[in-house]
Short mmCIF file of C-alpha atoms and ligand atoms in Angstrom, two decimals:
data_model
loop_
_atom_site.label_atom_id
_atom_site.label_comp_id
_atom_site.label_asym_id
_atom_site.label_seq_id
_atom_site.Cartn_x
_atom_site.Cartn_y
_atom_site.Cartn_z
CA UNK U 18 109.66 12.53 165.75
CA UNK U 19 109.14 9.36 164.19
CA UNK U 20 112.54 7.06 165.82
CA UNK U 21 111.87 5.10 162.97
CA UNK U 22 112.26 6.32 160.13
CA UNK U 23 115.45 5.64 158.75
CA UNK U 24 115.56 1.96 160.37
CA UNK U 25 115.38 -0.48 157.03
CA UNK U 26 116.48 -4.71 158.01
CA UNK U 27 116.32 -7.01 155.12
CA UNK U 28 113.58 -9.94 156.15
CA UNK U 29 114.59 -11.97 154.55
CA UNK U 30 118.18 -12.49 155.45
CA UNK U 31 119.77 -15.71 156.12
CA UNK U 32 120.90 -16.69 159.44
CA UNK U 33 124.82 -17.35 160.25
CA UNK U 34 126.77 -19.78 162.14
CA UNK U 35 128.16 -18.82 165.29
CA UNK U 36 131.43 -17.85 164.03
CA UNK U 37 130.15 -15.26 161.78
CA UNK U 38 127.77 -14.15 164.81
CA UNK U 39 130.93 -13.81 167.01
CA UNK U 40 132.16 -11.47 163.84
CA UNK U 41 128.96 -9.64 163.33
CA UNK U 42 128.99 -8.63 166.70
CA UNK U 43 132.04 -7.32 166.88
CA UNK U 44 131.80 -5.00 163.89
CA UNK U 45 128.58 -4.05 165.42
CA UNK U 46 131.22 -3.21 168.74
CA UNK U 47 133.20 -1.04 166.10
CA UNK U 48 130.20 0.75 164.85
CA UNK U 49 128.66 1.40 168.60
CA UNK U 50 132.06 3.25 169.75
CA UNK U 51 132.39 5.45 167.05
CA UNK U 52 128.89 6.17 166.83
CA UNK U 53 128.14 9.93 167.49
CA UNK U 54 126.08 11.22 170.55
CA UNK U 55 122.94 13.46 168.66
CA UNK U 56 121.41 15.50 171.40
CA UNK U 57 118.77 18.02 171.44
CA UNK U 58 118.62 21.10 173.56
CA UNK U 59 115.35 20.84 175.93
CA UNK U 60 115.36 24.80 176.39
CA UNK U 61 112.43 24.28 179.09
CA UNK U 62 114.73 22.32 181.40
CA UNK U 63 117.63 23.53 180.17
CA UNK U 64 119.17 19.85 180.00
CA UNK U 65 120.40 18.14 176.71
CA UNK U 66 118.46 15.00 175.96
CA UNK U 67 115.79 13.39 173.87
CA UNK U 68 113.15 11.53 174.57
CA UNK U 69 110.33 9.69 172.60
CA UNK U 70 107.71 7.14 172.69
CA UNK U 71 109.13 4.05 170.30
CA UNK U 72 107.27 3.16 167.63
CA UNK U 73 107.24 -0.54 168.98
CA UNK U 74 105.28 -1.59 166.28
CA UNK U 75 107.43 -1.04 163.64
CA UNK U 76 110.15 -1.89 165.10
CA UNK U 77 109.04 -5.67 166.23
CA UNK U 78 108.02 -6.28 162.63
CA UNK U 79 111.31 -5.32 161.30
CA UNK U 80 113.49 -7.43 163.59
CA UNK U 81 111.46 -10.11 163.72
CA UNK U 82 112.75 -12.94 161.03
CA UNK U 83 110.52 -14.72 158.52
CA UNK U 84 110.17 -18.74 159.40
CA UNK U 85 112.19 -20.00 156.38
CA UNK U 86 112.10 -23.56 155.76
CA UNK U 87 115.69 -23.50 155.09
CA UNK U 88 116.85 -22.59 158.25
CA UNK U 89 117.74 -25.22 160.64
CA UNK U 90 117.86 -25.42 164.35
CA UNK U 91 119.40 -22.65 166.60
CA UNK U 92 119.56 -20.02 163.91
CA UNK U 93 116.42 -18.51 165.36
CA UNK U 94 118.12 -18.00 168.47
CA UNK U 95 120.26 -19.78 171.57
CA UNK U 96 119.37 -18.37 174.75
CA UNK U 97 120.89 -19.19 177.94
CA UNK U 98 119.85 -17.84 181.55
CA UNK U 99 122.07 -18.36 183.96
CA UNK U 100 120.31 -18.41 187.44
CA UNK U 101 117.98 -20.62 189.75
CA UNK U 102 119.12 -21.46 193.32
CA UNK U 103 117.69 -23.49 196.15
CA UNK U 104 115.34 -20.35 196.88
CA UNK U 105 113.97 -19.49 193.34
CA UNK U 106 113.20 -22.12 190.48
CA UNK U 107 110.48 -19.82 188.92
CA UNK U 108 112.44 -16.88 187.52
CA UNK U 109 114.82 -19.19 185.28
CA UNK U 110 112.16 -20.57 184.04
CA UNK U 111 109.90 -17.95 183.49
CA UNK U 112 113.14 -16.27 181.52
CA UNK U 113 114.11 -19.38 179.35
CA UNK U 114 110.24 -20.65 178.47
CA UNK U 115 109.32 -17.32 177.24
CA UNK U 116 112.60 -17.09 175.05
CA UNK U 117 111.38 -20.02 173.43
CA UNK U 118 107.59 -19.29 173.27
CA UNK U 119 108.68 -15.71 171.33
CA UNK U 120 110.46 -17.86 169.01
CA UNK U 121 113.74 -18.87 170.01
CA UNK U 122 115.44 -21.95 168.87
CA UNK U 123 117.36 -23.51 172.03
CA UNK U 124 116.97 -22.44 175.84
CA UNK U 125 119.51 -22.89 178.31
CA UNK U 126 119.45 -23.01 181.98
CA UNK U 127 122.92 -23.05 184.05
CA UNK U 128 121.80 -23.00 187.83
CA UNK U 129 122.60 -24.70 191.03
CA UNK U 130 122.11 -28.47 191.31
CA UNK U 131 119.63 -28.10 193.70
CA UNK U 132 117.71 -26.24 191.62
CA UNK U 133 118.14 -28.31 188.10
CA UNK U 134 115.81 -31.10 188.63
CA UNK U 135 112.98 -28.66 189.49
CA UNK U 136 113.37 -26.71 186.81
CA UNK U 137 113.59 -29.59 184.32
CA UNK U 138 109.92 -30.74 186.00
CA UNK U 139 108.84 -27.65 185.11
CA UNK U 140 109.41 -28.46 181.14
CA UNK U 141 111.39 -30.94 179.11
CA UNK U 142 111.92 -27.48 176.22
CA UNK U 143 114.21 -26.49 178.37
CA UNK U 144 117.99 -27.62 178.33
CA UNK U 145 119.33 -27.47 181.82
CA UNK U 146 122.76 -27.84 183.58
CA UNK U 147 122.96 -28.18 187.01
CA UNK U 148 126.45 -26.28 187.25
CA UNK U 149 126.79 -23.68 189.65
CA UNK U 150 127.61 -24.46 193.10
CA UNK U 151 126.85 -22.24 196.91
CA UNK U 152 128.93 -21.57 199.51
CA UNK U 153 126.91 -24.13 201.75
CA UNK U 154 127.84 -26.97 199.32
CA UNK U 155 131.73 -26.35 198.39
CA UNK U 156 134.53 -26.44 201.21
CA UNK U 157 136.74 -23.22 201.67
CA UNK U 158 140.02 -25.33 200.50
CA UNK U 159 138.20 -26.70 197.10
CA UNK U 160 136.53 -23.21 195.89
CA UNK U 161 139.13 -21.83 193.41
CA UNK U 162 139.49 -25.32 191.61
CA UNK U 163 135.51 -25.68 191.82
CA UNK U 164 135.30 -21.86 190.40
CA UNK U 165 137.22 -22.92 187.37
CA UNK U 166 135.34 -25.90 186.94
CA UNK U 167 132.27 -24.16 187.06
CA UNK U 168 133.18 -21.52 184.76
CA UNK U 169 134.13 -23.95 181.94
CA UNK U 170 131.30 -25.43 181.98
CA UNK U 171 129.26 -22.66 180.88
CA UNK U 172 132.28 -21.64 178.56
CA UNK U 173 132.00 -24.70 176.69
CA UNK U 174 129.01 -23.49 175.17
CA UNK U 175 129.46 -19.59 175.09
CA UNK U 176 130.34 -19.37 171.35
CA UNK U 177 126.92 -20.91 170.73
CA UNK U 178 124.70 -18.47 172.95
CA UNK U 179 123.45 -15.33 170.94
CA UNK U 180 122.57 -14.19 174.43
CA UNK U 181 122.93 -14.27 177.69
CA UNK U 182 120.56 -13.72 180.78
CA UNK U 183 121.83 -13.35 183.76
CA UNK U 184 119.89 -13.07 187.12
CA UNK U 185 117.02 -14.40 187.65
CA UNK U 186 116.40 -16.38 191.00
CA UNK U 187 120.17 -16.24 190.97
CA UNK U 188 120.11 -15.86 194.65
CA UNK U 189 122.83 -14.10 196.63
CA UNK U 190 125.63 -16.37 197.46
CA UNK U 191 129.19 -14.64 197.74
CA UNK U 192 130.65 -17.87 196.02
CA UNK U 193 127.83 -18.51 193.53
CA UNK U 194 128.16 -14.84 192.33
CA UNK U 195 132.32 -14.79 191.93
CA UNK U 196 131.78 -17.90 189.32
CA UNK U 197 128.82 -15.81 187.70
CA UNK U 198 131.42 -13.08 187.65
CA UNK U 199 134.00 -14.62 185.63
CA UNK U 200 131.15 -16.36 183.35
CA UNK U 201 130.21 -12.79 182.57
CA UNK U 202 133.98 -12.06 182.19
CA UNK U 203 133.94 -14.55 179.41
CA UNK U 204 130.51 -13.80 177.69
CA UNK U 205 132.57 -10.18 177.11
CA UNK U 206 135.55 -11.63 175.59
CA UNK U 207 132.87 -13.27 173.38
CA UNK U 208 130.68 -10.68 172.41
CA UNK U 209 127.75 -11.88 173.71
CA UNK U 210 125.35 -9.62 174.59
CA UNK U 211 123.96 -10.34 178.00
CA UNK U 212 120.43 -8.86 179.84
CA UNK U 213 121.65 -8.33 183.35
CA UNK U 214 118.52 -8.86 186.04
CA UNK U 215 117.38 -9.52 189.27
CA UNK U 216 120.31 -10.57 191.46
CA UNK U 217 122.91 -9.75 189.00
CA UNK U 218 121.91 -6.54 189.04
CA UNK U 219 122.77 -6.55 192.88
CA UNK U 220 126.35 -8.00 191.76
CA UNK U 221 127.03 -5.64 188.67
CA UNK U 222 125.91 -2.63 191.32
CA UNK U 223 128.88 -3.13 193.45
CA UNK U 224 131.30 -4.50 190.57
CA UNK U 225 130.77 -1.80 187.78
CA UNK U 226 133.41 -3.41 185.37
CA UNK U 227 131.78 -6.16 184.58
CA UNK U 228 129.48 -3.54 182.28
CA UNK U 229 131.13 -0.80 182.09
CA UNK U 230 132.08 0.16 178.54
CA UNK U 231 130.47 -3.10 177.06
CA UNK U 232 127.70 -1.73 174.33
CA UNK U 233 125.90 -5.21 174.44
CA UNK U 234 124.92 -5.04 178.43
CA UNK U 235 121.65 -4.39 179.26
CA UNK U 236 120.75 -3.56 182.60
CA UNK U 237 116.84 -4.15 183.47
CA UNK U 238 116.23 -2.93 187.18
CA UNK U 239 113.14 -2.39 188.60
CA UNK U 240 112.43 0.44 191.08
CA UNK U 241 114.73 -1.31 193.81
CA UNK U 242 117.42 -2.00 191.59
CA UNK U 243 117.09 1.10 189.43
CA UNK U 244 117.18 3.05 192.82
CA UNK U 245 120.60 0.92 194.17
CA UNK U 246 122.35 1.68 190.71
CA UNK U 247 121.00 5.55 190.82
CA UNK U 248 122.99 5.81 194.39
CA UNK U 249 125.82 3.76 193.79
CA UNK U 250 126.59 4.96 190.42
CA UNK U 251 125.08 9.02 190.62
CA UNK U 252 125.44 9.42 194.56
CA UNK U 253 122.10 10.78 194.38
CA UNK U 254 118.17 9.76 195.01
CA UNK U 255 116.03 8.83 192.01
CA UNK U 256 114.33 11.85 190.80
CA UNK U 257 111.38 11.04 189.12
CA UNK U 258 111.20 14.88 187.87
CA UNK U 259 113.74 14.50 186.04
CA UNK U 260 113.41 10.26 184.87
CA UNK U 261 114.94 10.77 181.47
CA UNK U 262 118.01 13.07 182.06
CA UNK U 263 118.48 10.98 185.21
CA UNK U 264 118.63 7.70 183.00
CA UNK U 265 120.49 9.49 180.53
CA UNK U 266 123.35 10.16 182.97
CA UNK U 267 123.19 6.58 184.21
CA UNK U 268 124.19 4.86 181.10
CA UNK U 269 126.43 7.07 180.27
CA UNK U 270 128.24 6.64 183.51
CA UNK U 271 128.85 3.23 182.88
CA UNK U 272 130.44 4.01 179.67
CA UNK U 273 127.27 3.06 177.79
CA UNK U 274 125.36 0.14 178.37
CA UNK U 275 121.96 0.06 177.68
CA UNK U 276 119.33 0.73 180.86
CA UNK U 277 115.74 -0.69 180.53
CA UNK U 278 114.32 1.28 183.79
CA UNK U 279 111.13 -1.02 184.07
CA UNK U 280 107.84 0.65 185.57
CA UNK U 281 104.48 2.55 184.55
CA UNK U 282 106.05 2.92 181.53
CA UNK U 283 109.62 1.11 180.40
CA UNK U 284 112.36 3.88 179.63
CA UNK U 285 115.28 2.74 177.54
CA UNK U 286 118.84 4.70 177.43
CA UNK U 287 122.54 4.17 176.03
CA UNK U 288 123.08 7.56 177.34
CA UNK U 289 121.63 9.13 174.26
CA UNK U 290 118.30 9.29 173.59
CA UNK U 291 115.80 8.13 175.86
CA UNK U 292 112.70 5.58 174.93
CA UNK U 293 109.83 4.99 176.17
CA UNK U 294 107.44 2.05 176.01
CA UNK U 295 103.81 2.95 177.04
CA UNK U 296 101.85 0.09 175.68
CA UNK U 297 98.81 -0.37 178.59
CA UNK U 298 99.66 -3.95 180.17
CA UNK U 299 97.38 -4.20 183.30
CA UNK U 300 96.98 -3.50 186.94
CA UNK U 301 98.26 -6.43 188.37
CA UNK U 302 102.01 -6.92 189.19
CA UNK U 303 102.48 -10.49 190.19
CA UNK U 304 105.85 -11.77 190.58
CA UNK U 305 107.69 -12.81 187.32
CA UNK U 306 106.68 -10.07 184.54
CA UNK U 307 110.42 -9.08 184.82
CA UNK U 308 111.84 -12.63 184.12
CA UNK U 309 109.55 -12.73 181.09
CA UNK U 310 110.68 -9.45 180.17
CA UNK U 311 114.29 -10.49 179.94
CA UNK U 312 113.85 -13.78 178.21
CA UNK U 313 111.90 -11.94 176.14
CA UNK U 314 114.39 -8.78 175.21
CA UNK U 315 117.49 -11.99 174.62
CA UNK U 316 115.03 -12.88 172.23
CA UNK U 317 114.83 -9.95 170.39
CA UNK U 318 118.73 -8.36 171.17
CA UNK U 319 119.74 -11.75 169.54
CA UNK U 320 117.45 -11.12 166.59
CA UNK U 321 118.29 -7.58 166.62
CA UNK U 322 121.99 -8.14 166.00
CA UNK U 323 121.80 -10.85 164.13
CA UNK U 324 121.66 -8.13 160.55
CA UNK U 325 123.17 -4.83 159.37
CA UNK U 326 120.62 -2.86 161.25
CA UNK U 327 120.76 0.75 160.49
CA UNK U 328 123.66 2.38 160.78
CA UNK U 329 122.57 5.21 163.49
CA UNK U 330 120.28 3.48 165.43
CA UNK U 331 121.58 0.72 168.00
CA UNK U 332 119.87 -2.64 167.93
CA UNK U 333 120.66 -3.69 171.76
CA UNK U 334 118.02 -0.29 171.89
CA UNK U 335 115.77 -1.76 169.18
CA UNK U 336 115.68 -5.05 171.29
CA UNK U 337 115.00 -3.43 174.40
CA UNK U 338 111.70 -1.53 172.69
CA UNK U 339 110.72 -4.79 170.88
CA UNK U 340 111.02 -7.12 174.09
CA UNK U 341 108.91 -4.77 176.62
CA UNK U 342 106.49 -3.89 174.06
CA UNK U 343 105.74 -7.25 173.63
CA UNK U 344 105.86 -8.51 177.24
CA UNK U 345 103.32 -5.84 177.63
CA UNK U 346 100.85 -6.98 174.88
CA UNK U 347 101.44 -10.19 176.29
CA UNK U 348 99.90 -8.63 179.81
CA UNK U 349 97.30 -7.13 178.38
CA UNK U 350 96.17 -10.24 176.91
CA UNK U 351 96.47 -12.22 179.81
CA UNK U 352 94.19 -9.84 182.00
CA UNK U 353 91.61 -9.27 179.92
CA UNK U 354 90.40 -12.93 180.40
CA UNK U 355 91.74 -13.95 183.65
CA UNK U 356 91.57 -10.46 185.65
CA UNK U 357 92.71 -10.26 189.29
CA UNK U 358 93.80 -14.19 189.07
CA UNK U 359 96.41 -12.74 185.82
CA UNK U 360 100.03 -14.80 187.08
CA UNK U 361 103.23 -15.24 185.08
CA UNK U 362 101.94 -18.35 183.44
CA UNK U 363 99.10 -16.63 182.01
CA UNK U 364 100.79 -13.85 180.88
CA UNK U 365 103.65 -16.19 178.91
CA UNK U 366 100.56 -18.14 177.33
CA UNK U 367 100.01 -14.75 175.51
CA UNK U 368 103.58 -14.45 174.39
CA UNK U 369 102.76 -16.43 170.96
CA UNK U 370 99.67 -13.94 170.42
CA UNK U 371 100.92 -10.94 171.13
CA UNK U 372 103.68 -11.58 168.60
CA UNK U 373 101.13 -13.28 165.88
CA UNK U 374 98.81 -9.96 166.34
CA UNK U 375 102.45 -7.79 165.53
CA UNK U 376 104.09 -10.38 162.85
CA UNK U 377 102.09 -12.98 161.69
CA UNK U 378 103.79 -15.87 160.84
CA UNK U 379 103.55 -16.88 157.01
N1 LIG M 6 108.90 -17.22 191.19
C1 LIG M 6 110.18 -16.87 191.33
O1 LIG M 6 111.08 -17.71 191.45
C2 LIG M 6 110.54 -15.43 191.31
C3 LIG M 6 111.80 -15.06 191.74
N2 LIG M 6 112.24 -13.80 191.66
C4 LIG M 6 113.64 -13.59 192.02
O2 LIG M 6 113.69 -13.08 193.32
C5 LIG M 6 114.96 -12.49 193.51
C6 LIG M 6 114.77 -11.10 194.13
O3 LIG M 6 114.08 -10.29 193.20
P1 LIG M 6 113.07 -9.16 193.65
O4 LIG M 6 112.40 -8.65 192.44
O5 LIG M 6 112.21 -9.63 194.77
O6 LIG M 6 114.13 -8.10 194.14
P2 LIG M 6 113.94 -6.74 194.85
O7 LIG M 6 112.66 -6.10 194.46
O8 LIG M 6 115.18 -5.95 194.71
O9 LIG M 6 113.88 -7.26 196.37
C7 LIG M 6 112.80 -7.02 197.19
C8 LIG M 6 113.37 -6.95 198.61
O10 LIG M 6 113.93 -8.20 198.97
C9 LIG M 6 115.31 -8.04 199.34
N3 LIG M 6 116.05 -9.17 198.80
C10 LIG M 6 115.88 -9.70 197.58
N4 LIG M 6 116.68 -10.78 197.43
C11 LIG M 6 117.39 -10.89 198.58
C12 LIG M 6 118.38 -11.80 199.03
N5 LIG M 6 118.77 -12.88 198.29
N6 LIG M 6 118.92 -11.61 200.25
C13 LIG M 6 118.51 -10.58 201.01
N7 LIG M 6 117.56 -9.69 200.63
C14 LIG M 6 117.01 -9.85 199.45
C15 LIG M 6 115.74 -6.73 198.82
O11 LIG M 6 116.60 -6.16 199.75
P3 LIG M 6 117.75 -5.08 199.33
O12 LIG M 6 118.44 -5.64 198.13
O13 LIG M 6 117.05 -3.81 199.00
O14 LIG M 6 118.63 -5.02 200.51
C16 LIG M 6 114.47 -5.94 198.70
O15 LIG M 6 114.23 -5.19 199.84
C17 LIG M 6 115.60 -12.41 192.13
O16 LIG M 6 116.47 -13.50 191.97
C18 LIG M 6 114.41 -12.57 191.22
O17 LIG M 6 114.77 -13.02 189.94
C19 LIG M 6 111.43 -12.76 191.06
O18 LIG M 6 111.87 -12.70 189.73
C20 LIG M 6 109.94 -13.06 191.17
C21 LIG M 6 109.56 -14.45 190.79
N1 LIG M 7 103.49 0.53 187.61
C1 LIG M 7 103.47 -0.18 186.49
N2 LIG M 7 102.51 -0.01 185.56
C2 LIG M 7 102.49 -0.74 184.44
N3 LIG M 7 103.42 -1.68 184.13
C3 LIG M 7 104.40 -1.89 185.01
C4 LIG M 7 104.50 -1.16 186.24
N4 LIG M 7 105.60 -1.61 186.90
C5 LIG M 7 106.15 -2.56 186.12
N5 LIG M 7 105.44 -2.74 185.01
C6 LIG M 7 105.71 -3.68 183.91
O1 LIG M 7 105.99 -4.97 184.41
C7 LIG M 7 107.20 -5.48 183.85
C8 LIG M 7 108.01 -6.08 184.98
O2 LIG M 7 108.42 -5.03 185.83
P1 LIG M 7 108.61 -5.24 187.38
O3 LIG M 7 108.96 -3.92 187.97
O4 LIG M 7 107.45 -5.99 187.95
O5 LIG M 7 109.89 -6.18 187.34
P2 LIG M 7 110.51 -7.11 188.45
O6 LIG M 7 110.22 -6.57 189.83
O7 LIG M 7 111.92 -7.32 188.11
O8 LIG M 7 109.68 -8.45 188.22
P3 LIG M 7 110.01 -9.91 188.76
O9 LIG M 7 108.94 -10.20 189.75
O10 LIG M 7 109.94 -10.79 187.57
O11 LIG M 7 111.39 -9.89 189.35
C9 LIG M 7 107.91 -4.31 183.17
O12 LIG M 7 108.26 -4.60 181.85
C10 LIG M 7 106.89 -3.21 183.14
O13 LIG M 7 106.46 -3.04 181.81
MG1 LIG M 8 113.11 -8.98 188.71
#
């Protein structure tokens, strides 16, 4: 079945300001809960799902916006990642530099201070703001008022963001992760999407609500964190016999967010039908493919919701398709020149290709 088919964006449509993102967003909340549920008898298995391979193509072409000289800065996209600790600089970077190389407008970093200086050294694109705070550096007596200090920080800015990324090289801190808690708290009240990874994947595992229900969350685990949710939230093992029912059941346990279950190939569920994304990347699996992959489906969600997509089909989904299939091109790009040596940086040197071979620019 072609998943395409009745998708139809308008190109050509002009960009909004944040307020009338906020709005957009909100009617696209309306739509998403009283969307139906179409399902399809599998009589082999006896289980109701669907599954199919996206038609990633089509669908990056259609969400992706013309370059219009009339547009100004930040309507192609604000991105923030919140993440980057005294352990991991790469991750937030790898997230934010490929939301701009796809084609973002404005990338945000909100990490530790320790981190920030790093992670500006890595790239004066990036805008970064050395916010959060760990346990180590904040006594037990000043942690609620350093929480709420913390948190309006990034709130300051939240109306702006057309997404959120949260998780990468986040690290594990008890204290650092009850601020990131209440910053996702807020991103919800604003109807902001937000691409959960890495170490916020380990926080939303044991604190459900702060997805659950919310039709712009995106969960991106790989097989460690797809395998912590599966027993947490199903009280099972993962059954790879049974990937897509088993993802199906996921989402809709957590009242229907969208899963991107990365691996061999990237499967994609609200909890209705299931996606997959089978473009060949390569062999190699260096660290960092999965912080490109989430700066790279922000891109896209924000792009994604940005128009009346169509009415049945649910753009967090279409973003999810659109930002693996590209990340994937990307890797494919990347190995064919440099081969066994293929690392992140490569890989987000492709970014701009991959996307010109899909969607030229005009
Ligand atoms: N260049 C960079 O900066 C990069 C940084 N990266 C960043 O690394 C972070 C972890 O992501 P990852 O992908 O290694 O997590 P994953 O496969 O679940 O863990 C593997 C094993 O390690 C363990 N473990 C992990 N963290 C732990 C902790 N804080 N404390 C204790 N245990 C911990 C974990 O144990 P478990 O949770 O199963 O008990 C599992 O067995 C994340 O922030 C990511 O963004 C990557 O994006 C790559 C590039
Ligand atoms: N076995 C595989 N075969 C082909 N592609 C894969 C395979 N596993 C993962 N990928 C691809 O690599 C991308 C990153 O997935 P991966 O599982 O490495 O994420 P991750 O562990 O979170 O990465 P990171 O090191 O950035 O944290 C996914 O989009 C997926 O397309
Ligand atoms: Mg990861």
């Amino acid at each position: 079945m072609n998943q395409f088919a009745p998708l139809s964006i308008a190109r050509n449509y002009s960009f909004a300001s944040s307020t009338v993102a906020v709005l957009r967003r909100q009617s696209f909340l309306i739509r998403a809960l009283g969307r139906g549920i179409h399902h399809k008898v599998d009589s082999t298995i006896g289980s109701i799902m669907q599954e199919t391979e996206a038609d990633a193509v089509s669908i990056i072409r259609a969400i992706t916006p013309t370059l219009d000289p009339t547009r100004h800065k930040g309507q192609a996209g604000r991105i923030a990642v919140i993440g980057g600790c005294r352990e991991y600089t790469g991750a937030p970077y790898f997230a934010a530099i490929s939301a701009l190389k796809i084609g973002a407008d404005l990338s945000h970093v909100f990490c530790t201070k320790d981190a920030a200086p790093i992670i500006k050294s890595y790239s004066p694109e990036l805008i970064v703001h050395p916010v959060l705070e760990e346990s180590y550096s904040v006594r037990e007596e000043e942690r609620k008022q350093v929480s709420v200090k913390v948190v309006a920080e990034v709130d300051k800015w939240m109306e702006r963001f057309d997404c959120l990324v949260v998780g990468p090289g986040l690290g594990r801190d008890p204290f650092l992760l009850d601020c990131v808690s209440e910053i996702m708290k807020h991103a919800r009240h604003s109807n902001v999407p937000i691409v959960v990874d890495g170490d916020a994947l380990f926080l939303v595992t044991n604190n459900l609500d702060l997805v659950h229900g919310y039709p712009l969350a995106v969960l991106t685990p790989n097989v460690n964190e797809y395998k912590r949710l599966v027993q947490k939230v199903l009280k099972c093992e993962v059954d790879d016999a049974d990937a897509h029912g088993q993802l199906s059941s996921l989402a809709k346990q957590i009242g229907g967010v969208t899963i991107l279950r990365k691996g061999r190939s990237d499967l994609i569920s609200d909890g209705d039908l299931v996606n997959s994304v089978s473009i060949y990347g390569s062999p190699r699996r260096c660290g960092g493919q999965g912080d490109i992959l989430s700066g790279s489906v922000a891109v896209f969600l924000s792009w994604a919701h940005r128009d009346s997509v169509a009415a049945d089909r649910n753009p967090t989904i279409l973003g999810c398709i659109a930002g693996s299939a590209l990340l994937r091109k990307a890797v494919s790009l990347a190995f064919e020149t440099r081969k066994r040596a293929t690392l992140t940086t490569d890989i987000i040197e492709c970014l701009g290709r991959s996307l010109e071979d899909i969607s030229p620019a005009r």
